[in-house]
Structures are given as structure tokens and as C-alpha cells.
């Protein structure tokens, strides 16, 4: 696994009860999750290697989806071109906050859309499709962002799809540094990583860096259940440092953590040509997305200071 500052926040359009009504009325589009998953993990994109034609096609798809959902680009375009490779860019959109003060604070929703491309053939197949890693997380993040947009959040939400994660977190390193230089006040980052297959546990996903902040307890409080848990293997292998949350943590020093359901027992196809879309559990992905949407909305709307490092 490897905002500019929003100067013009949207005006308040209603009281919190109206916002809660909006957030409770949205519905997860399972077909859209499936469409994104299957397209990104298709042979046509040839594993979405950073800077490849498939990677550029994936970026174009994600930009078009954000535009379709009325999520504006954070910068002049959706493309945040990285410096570490040619023909490679993050795709970044913004949902302006509706509260005059809280809109100055930014929550980042992230997922990497790249994978490792063409590898040594196995049974004649050389395309590492990257369905679980990380077409699944990307599809979930996109659907969460679409619904959060409809809820009119108080804080500003940045939705970032990263390239170069597999090369060494290139995209997240680039974007976090750019946002810091442009004076954007990131107060938290929720990253979606390898969420295509469920675990046989009492919670739906684990949260990397579980004990480092109040994020886990706030998520479970808002969900009304143990939505996230702690995975010992994640601590053992330092997974907190191995996905796109980590550069944001390094740059901003605020809670930046990843959700994942890859627990080292439920999939044998990590970085493998058989990491294919048809092996993903769409019902689980849809259920997790449905649980996440109200949680993210409540994080976007909660009072200042409740999301913090310990």
C-alpha cells in the first residue's frame, strides 16, 4: 500500500435541522460504485501505472465524475500535476463549507487511483488491475463525496484522488505541500485504502494509527456502533505510514488516518494480476459507504477541537 484558502465560503442556507434532513435523505448509488470499480480495474486501463495512458484515462474519468456531481476543482482545473513524474496528476475537487467560520477548516477525503501497471505475466495475464488496491477505495471515496456535497457541510471538504502512491506516496506528498504553501487549514484527513473485501471481525474496517487521535472514537460515536476497530497487524507493519494519509500528517500534524479492510487473511492477490473487479464484494462496499456518509457529514459539522491528536 504504499485550496488555496477558500476565500468565498457559501452562505448559510438553513439551520442544522435542515442539513440533517438533507443528509438523511441521500441514497448510496451502488451501481455507480460498481461502474467506477469496474472501469478503473478494467484491462483497458492496464493497471493505471503513474504516468501511463491508463493512469491518464483514470484521471479523466474521475474529473468528469466530479464535474457531473457539481464538485468544483480546487485549483484552476481538477489536475494537480505532480513533479516526480511526467503525465501524472492528482484529481482534486472542493466542496465549500456553508458556515462562515467552520468553512475555514478543511477536511480532506482521499484515495489513490494509481496501481502498478504491467508486471511479470501469470498464466498469460500481465495486467495488475488493482481492484482492491485501490479502485475500491476510490469508488467509495467518490460516492461519499457525492453525498457529502448534497448535505451542504459546514466545513470545507477537499476530495483528492492521488497518483503515485505506489511509487512512494508521490501524489499525497505533492498535494499536502502545495496546500500548506497556499495557506489551507487542514484539520483532518480521511483516506480510503483497499476496501473491496470484508473482514470476519466485529467492525467493518480498521483505522490506521487507531490510538493516535480522537478520530476512531468520534467515528464510532457518530456511527452508533463499532464501525472501525484496531488491527494489530496494521501496527506491526506500520500501515499508518504506508498510505496517503501519512504525508498530510507530516505536513499538517493533525489527525490523518486510513480506513482499510485488507487484513492479510482475506485476500491473496495483493499486487497481483488476479486483483480483479469481479472478486470484490459490492454489497460490503455499498454498506460501508452507507455507514460512512453520515459519519463524514457529522465530522464536517461538529464543533471545533473535537477532532485532535492525543
Short mmCIF file of C-alpha atoms in Angstrom, two decimals:
data_model
loop_
_atom_site.label_atom_id
_atom_site.label_comp_id
_atom_site.label_asym_id
_atom_site.label_seq_id
_atom_site.Cartn_x
_atom_site.Cartn_y
_atom_site.Cartn_z
CA UNK A 1 0.00 0.00 0.00
CA UNK A 2 2.01 2.19 -0.33
CA UNK A 3 -7.39 25.39 -1.62
CA UNK A 4 -5.79 27.67 -1.98
CA UNK A 5 -7.76 29.16 1.00
CA UNK A 6 -11.46 29.13 0.19
CA UNK A 7 -11.95 32.87 0.18
CA UNK A 8 -15.64 32.90 -0.54
CA UNK A 9 -17.47 30.35 1.57
CA UNK A 10 -21.03 29.62 0.57
CA UNK A 11 -23.67 31.47 2.59
CA UNK A 12 -25.65 29.58 5.20
CA UNK A 13 -28.68 28.12 3.51
CA UNK A 14 -30.54 26.78 6.51
CA UNK A 15 -30.38 25.58 10.05
CA UNK A 16 -28.72 22.36 11.15
CA UNK A 17 -32.04 20.52 11.24
CA UNK A 18 -32.44 21.20 7.53
CA UNK A 19 -28.91 19.93 6.90
CA UNK A 20 -29.59 16.79 8.93
CA UNK A 21 -32.74 16.19 6.90
CA UNK A 22 -30.75 16.52 3.68
CA UNK A 23 -28.01 14.16 4.84
CA UNK A 24 -30.52 11.52 5.95
CA UNK A 25 -32.34 11.61 2.61
CA UNK A 26 -29.39 10.81 0.34
CA UNK A 27 -29.00 7.32 -1.02
CA UNK A 28 -25.91 5.35 -1.93
CA UNK A 29 -25.72 4.59 -5.63
CA UNK A 30 -24.45 1.02 -5.69
CA UNK A 31 -24.49 0.97 -9.49
CA UNK A 32 -22.19 3.99 -9.59
CA UNK A 33 -19.78 2.38 -7.14
CA UNK A 34 -19.74 -0.68 -9.36
CA UNK A 35 -19.24 1.38 -12.53
CA UNK A 36 -16.23 3.18 -11.05
CA UNK A 37 -14.75 -0.03 -9.66
CA UNK A 38 -15.11 -1.95 -12.90
CA UNK A 39 -13.85 0.87 -15.11
CA UNK A 40 -10.76 1.65 -13.06
CA UNK A 41 -9.90 -2.04 -12.73
CA UNK A 42 -10.59 -2.86 -16.38
CA UNK A 43 -7.96 -4.26 -18.73
CA UNK A 44 -8.43 -1.10 -20.82
CA UNK A 45 -6.58 0.93 -18.18
CA UNK A 46 -3.75 -1.60 -17.98
CA UNK A 47 -3.13 -1.29 -14.25
CA UNK A 48 -3.17 2.54 -14.03
CA UNK A 49 0.57 2.94 -13.60
CA UNK A 50 1.65 6.50 -12.77
CA UNK A 51 2.17 8.49 -15.98
CA UNK A 52 0.74 5.78 -18.21
CA UNK A 53 -2.10 6.14 -20.69
CA UNK A 54 -4.29 4.10 -18.36
CA UNK A 55 -3.45 6.40 -15.48
CA UNK A 56 -4.43 9.43 -17.55
CA UNK A 57 -7.71 7.78 -18.57
CA UNK A 58 -8.48 7.09 -14.91
CA UNK A 59 -7.77 10.73 -14.02
CA UNK A 60 -10.03 11.94 -16.83
CA UNK A 61 -12.84 9.68 -15.63
CA UNK A 62 -12.58 10.99 -12.06
CA UNK A 63 -12.51 14.62 -13.21
CA UNK A 64 -15.63 14.05 -15.28
CA UNK A 65 -17.40 12.44 -12.33
CA UNK A 66 -16.61 15.36 -10.03
CA UNK A 67 -17.87 17.78 -12.66
CA UNK A 68 -21.04 15.74 -13.10
CA UNK A 69 -21.71 15.92 -9.36
CA UNK A 70 -21.19 19.70 -9.24
CA UNK A 71 -17.96 19.43 -7.25
CA UNK A 72 -15.70 22.23 -8.47
CA UNK A 73 -11.93 21.92 -8.98
CA UNK A 74 -9.82 23.07 -6.06
CA UNK A 75 -7.34 24.81 -8.33
CA UNK A 76 -7.78 26.21 -11.86
CA UNK A 77 -8.50 22.70 -13.09
CA UNK A 78 -9.04 19.33 -11.47
CA UNK A 79 -5.49 18.36 -12.37
CA UNK A 80 -2.83 18.82 -9.71
CA UNK A 81 0.28 17.93 -11.70
CA UNK A 82 2.97 16.25 -9.63
CA UNK A 83 6.66 16.98 -10.10
CA UNK A 84 8.01 13.47 -9.64
CA UNK A 85 6.80 12.03 -12.97
CA UNK A 86 5.65 13.12 -16.43
CA UNK A 87 1.98 12.90 -17.47
CA UNK A 88 0.82 12.35 -13.90
CA UNK A 89 -1.51 14.31 -11.68
CA UNK A 90 -3.82 14.14 -8.72
CA UNK A 91 -7.51 14.90 -9.32
CA UNK A 92 -8.73 17.39 -6.71
CA UNK A 93 -12.17 18.90 -6.08
CA UNK A 94 -13.63 21.11 -3.37
CA UNK A 95 -16.99 21.42 -1.61
CA UNK A 96 -17.04 24.87 0.03
CA UNK A 97 -18.22 24.95 3.63
CA UNK A 98 -21.52 26.64 4.42
CA UNK A 99 -20.57 28.07 7.82
CA UNK A 100 -18.68 31.39 7.88
CA UNK A 101 -16.16 30.23 10.50
CA UNK A 102 -16.02 26.46 10.09
CA UNK A 103 -15.57 26.83 6.31
CA UNK A 104 -12.02 27.99 7.03
CA UNK A 105 -11.26 24.49 8.27
CA UNK A 106 -10.73 21.74 5.70
CA UNK A 107 -11.37 18.01 5.85
CA UNK A 108 -9.62 16.03 3.12
CA UNK A 109 -11.18 12.85 1.73
CA UNK A 110 -8.58 10.87 -0.16
CA UNK A 111 -7.91 7.71 -2.14
CA UNK A 112 -5.19 6.74 -4.60
CA UNK A 113 -6.30 5.75 -8.08
CA UNK A 114 -2.96 4.51 -9.41
CA UNK A 115 -1.67 0.94 -9.33
CA UNK A 116 1.43 -0.87 -10.56
CA UNK A 117 0.55 -1.37 -14.23
CA UNK A 118 2.05 -4.24 -16.26
CA UNK A 119 4.01 -6.89 -14.37
CA UNK A 120 5.51 -10.32 -14.97
CA UNK A 121 2.81 -12.49 -16.59
CA UNK A 122 0.98 -15.12 -14.54
CA UNK A 123 -0.94 -17.64 -16.61
CA UNK A 124 -0.66 -15.29 -19.57
CA UNK A 125 -2.04 -12.25 -17.74
CA UNK A 126 0.32 -9.30 -17.13
CA UNK A 127 -2.17 -6.58 -16.08
CA UNK A 128 -2.21 -5.81 -12.37
CA UNK A 129 -5.74 -4.42 -12.39
CA UNK A 130 -5.71 -3.14 -8.81
CA UNK A 131 -9.38 -3.67 -8.00
CA UNK A 132 -8.92 -3.84 -4.24
CA UNK A 133 -5.79 -1.68 -4.45
CA UNK A 134 -7.28 0.83 -4.90
CA UNK A 135 -10.16 1.05 -7.36
CA UNK A 136 -12.42 0.00 -4.48
CA UNK A 137 -11.30 2.78 -2.15
CA UNK A 138 -11.53 5.30 -4.98
CA UNK A 139 -15.09 4.25 -5.83
CA UNK A 140 -16.12 4.57 -2.18
CA UNK A 141 -14.47 7.97 -1.73
CA UNK A 142 -16.19 9.29 -4.86
CA UNK A 143 -19.62 8.18 -3.68
CA UNK A 144 -19.01 9.57 -0.18
CA UNK A 145 -18.03 12.93 -1.72
CA UNK A 146 -21.14 12.99 -3.94
CA UNK A 147 -23.40 12.54 -0.93
CA UNK A 148 -21.50 14.94 1.33
CA UNK A 149 -21.90 17.58 -1.37
CA UNK A 150 -25.68 17.13 -1.14
CA UNK A 151 -25.59 17.60 2.66
CA UNK A 152 -24.24 21.20 2.46
CA UNK A 153 -21.42 20.63 5.01
CA UNK A 154 -20.32 23.40 7.38
CA UNK A 155 -16.61 22.73 6.90
CA UNK A 156 -14.91 22.79 3.53
CA UNK A 157 -14.32 19.33 2.06
CA UNK A 158 -11.48 18.62 -0.36
CA UNK A 159 -11.77 15.37 -2.31
CA UNK A 160 -8.40 14.17 -3.59
CA UNK A 161 -7.64 11.23 -5.83
CA UNK A 162 -3.90 10.59 -5.73
CA UNK A 163 -1.47 9.27 -8.29
CA UNK A 164 2.00 7.92 -7.49
CA UNK A 165 1.01 6.25 -4.23
CA UNK A 166 2.58 3.00 -5.37
CA UNK A 167 5.80 4.84 -6.25
CA UNK A 168 6.21 6.24 -2.74
CA UNK A 169 3.22 8.43 -1.85
CA UNK A 170 4.22 10.97 -4.54
CA UNK A 171 0.80 12.49 -5.13
CA UNK A 172 -0.03 12.97 -1.46
CA UNK A 173 3.40 14.45 -0.78
CA UNK A 174 2.90 16.94 -3.60
CA UNK A 175 -0.65 17.97 -2.71
CA UNK A 176 -0.13 18.27 1.04
CA UNK A 177 2.90 20.53 0.49
CA UNK A 178 1.01 22.64 -2.06
CA UNK A 179 -1.98 23.08 0.23
CA UNK A 180 0.28 24.06 3.13
CA UNK A 181 2.09 26.66 1.00
CA UNK A 182 -1.24 28.12 -0.11
CA UNK A 183 -2.40 28.57 3.48
CA UNK A 184 -5.08 25.93 3.61
CA UNK A 185 -6.06 24.94 7.14
CA UNK A 186 -6.41 21.16 7.05
CA UNK A 187 -7.83 19.84 10.32
CA UNK A 188 -8.24 16.20 9.32
CA UNK A 189 -7.77 13.69 6.53
CA UNK A 190 -9.80 10.52 5.93
CA UNK A 191 -8.17 8.16 3.45
CA UNK A 192 -9.81 5.13 1.80
CA UNK A 193 -7.47 2.24 1.06
CA UNK A 194 -8.21 -1.34 -0.01
CA UNK A 195 -11.89 -1.67 0.95
CA UNK A 196 -13.19 -4.18 -1.56
CA UNK A 197 -13.35 -7.31 0.62
CA UNK A 198 -14.87 -7.60 4.12
CA UNK A 199 -13.14 -8.93 7.20
CA UNK A 200 -14.51 -11.51 9.60
CA UNK A 201 -14.39 -9.14 12.55
CA UNK A 202 -16.76 -7.20 14.80
CA UNK A 203 -16.08 -3.96 12.89
CA UNK A 204 -16.25 -3.11 9.18
CA UNK A 205 -12.82 -1.53 8.72
CA UNK A 206 -9.73 -0.82 10.75
CA UNK A 207 -8.28 2.64 11.17
CA UNK A 208 -4.52 3.02 10.88
CA UNK A 209 -2.94 4.89 13.78
CA UNK A 210 -6.00 3.92 15.79
CA UNK A 211 -4.77 5.27 19.15
CA UNK A 212 -3.11 8.41 17.81
CA UNK A 213 -6.17 10.68 17.77
CA UNK A 214 -9.83 11.02 18.66
CA UNK A 215 -10.86 10.05 15.14
CA UNK A 216 -11.78 6.44 15.90
CA UNK A 217 -13.91 7.30 18.92
CA UNK A 218 -15.71 10.10 17.05
CA UNK A 219 -16.37 7.83 14.06
CA UNK A 220 -17.85 5.10 16.24
CA UNK A 221 -19.84 7.64 18.26
CA UNK A 222 -21.31 9.15 15.11
CA UNK A 223 -21.98 5.73 13.59
CA UNK A 224 -23.65 4.47 16.78
CA UNK A 225 -21.67 1.25 16.51
CA UNK A 226 -18.15 -0.12 16.21
CA UNK A 227 -17.69 0.90 12.57
CA UNK A 228 -13.90 0.99 12.87
CA UNK A 229 -11.52 -1.00 15.01
CA UNK A 230 -7.85 -1.57 15.70
CA UNK A 231 -5.85 -4.17 13.76
CA UNK A 232 -2.68 -5.40 15.43
CA UNK A 233 -1.09 -6.24 12.07
CA UNK A 234 -1.58 -2.65 10.96
CA UNK A 235 0.51 -1.55 13.92
CA UNK A 236 3.09 -4.27 13.34
CA UNK A 237 3.63 -3.33 9.69
CA UNK A 238 3.29 0.43 10.33
CA UNK A 239 0.49 0.81 7.81
CA UNK A 240 -0.15 4.31 9.16
CA UNK A 241 2.99 5.37 7.27
CA UNK A 242 2.27 3.42 4.11
CA UNK A 243 -0.64 5.27 2.52
CA UNK A 244 -1.60 8.80 1.51
CA UNK A 245 -2.69 9.89 4.98
CA UNK A 246 0.93 9.99 6.13
CA UNK A 247 2.25 12.97 4.11
CA UNK A 248 -0.73 15.01 5.32
CA UNK A 249 0.04 14.03 8.90
CA UNK A 250 3.67 15.02 8.42
CA UNK A 251 2.80 18.40 6.89
CA UNK A 252 -0.19 19.45 8.99
CA UNK A 253 0.25 17.50 12.25
CA UNK A 254 -3.49 16.78 12.58
CA UNK A 255 -5.49 13.52 12.57
CA UNK A 256 -4.87 11.93 9.16
CA UNK A 257 -5.72 8.24 9.01
CA UNK A 258 -6.69 5.47 6.60
CA UNK A 259 -9.65 3.11 6.53
CA UNK A 260 -8.95 -0.38 5.23
CA UNK A 261 -10.43 -3.87 5.32
CA UNK A 262 -7.38 -5.71 3.95
CA UNK A 263 -6.30 -7.71 6.99
CA UNK A 264 -3.67 -10.04 5.44
CA UNK A 265 -6.07 -13.03 5.57
CA UNK A 266 -8.96 -12.06 3.28
CA UNK A 267 -7.09 -11.60 0.00
CA UNK A 268 -4.09 -13.33 -1.51
CA UNK A 269 -3.88 -11.07 -4.56
CA UNK A 270 -2.03 -8.01 -3.31
CA UNK A 271 -0.09 -6.53 -6.28
CA UNK A 272 -1.23 -9.50 -8.36
CA UNK A 273 -2.84 -9.88 -11.77
CA UNK A 274 -5.83 -11.57 -10.11
CA UNK A 275 -6.79 -8.46 -8.13
CA UNK A 276 -9.88 -8.20 -10.34
CA UNK A 277 -13.17 -6.33 -10.00
CA UNK A 278 -15.40 -9.41 -10.03
CA UNK A 279 -13.74 -10.62 -6.83
CA UNK A 280 -14.77 -7.51 -4.90
CA UNK A 281 -17.77 -7.62 -2.55
CA UNK A 282 -20.03 -4.89 -3.88
CA UNK A 283 -22.59 -5.43 -1.11
CA UNK A 284 -19.92 -4.79 1.52
CA UNK A 285 -18.59 -1.75 -0.34
CA UNK A 286 -22.10 -0.31 -0.58
CA UNK A 287 -22.85 -0.98 3.10
CA UNK A 288 -19.58 0.59 4.23
CA UNK A 289 -20.22 3.66 2.06
CA UNK A 290 -23.73 3.98 3.50
CA UNK A 291 -22.32 3.90 7.03
CA UNK A 292 -19.55 6.39 6.19
CA UNK A 293 -21.66 9.16 4.66
CA UNK A 294 -23.45 10.36 7.83
CA UNK A 295 -20.21 9.97 9.79
CA UNK A 296 -18.32 12.25 7.40
CA UNK A 297 -21.18 14.76 7.43
CA UNK A 298 -21.10 14.86 11.23
CA UNK A 299 -17.32 15.28 11.24
CA UNK A 300 -17.75 18.17 8.80
CA UNK A 301 -20.36 19.77 11.06
CA UNK A 302 -19.05 19.07 14.59
CA UNK A 303 -17.73 21.83 16.90
CA UNK A 304 -14.12 22.95 16.67
CA UNK A 305 -11.47 20.98 18.51
CA UNK A 306 -13.23 17.63 18.80
CA UNK A 307 -11.01 16.02 16.15
CA UNK A 308 -7.49 16.16 17.59
CA UNK A 309 -4.34 14.17 18.17
CA UNK A 310 -3.82 12.58 21.56
#
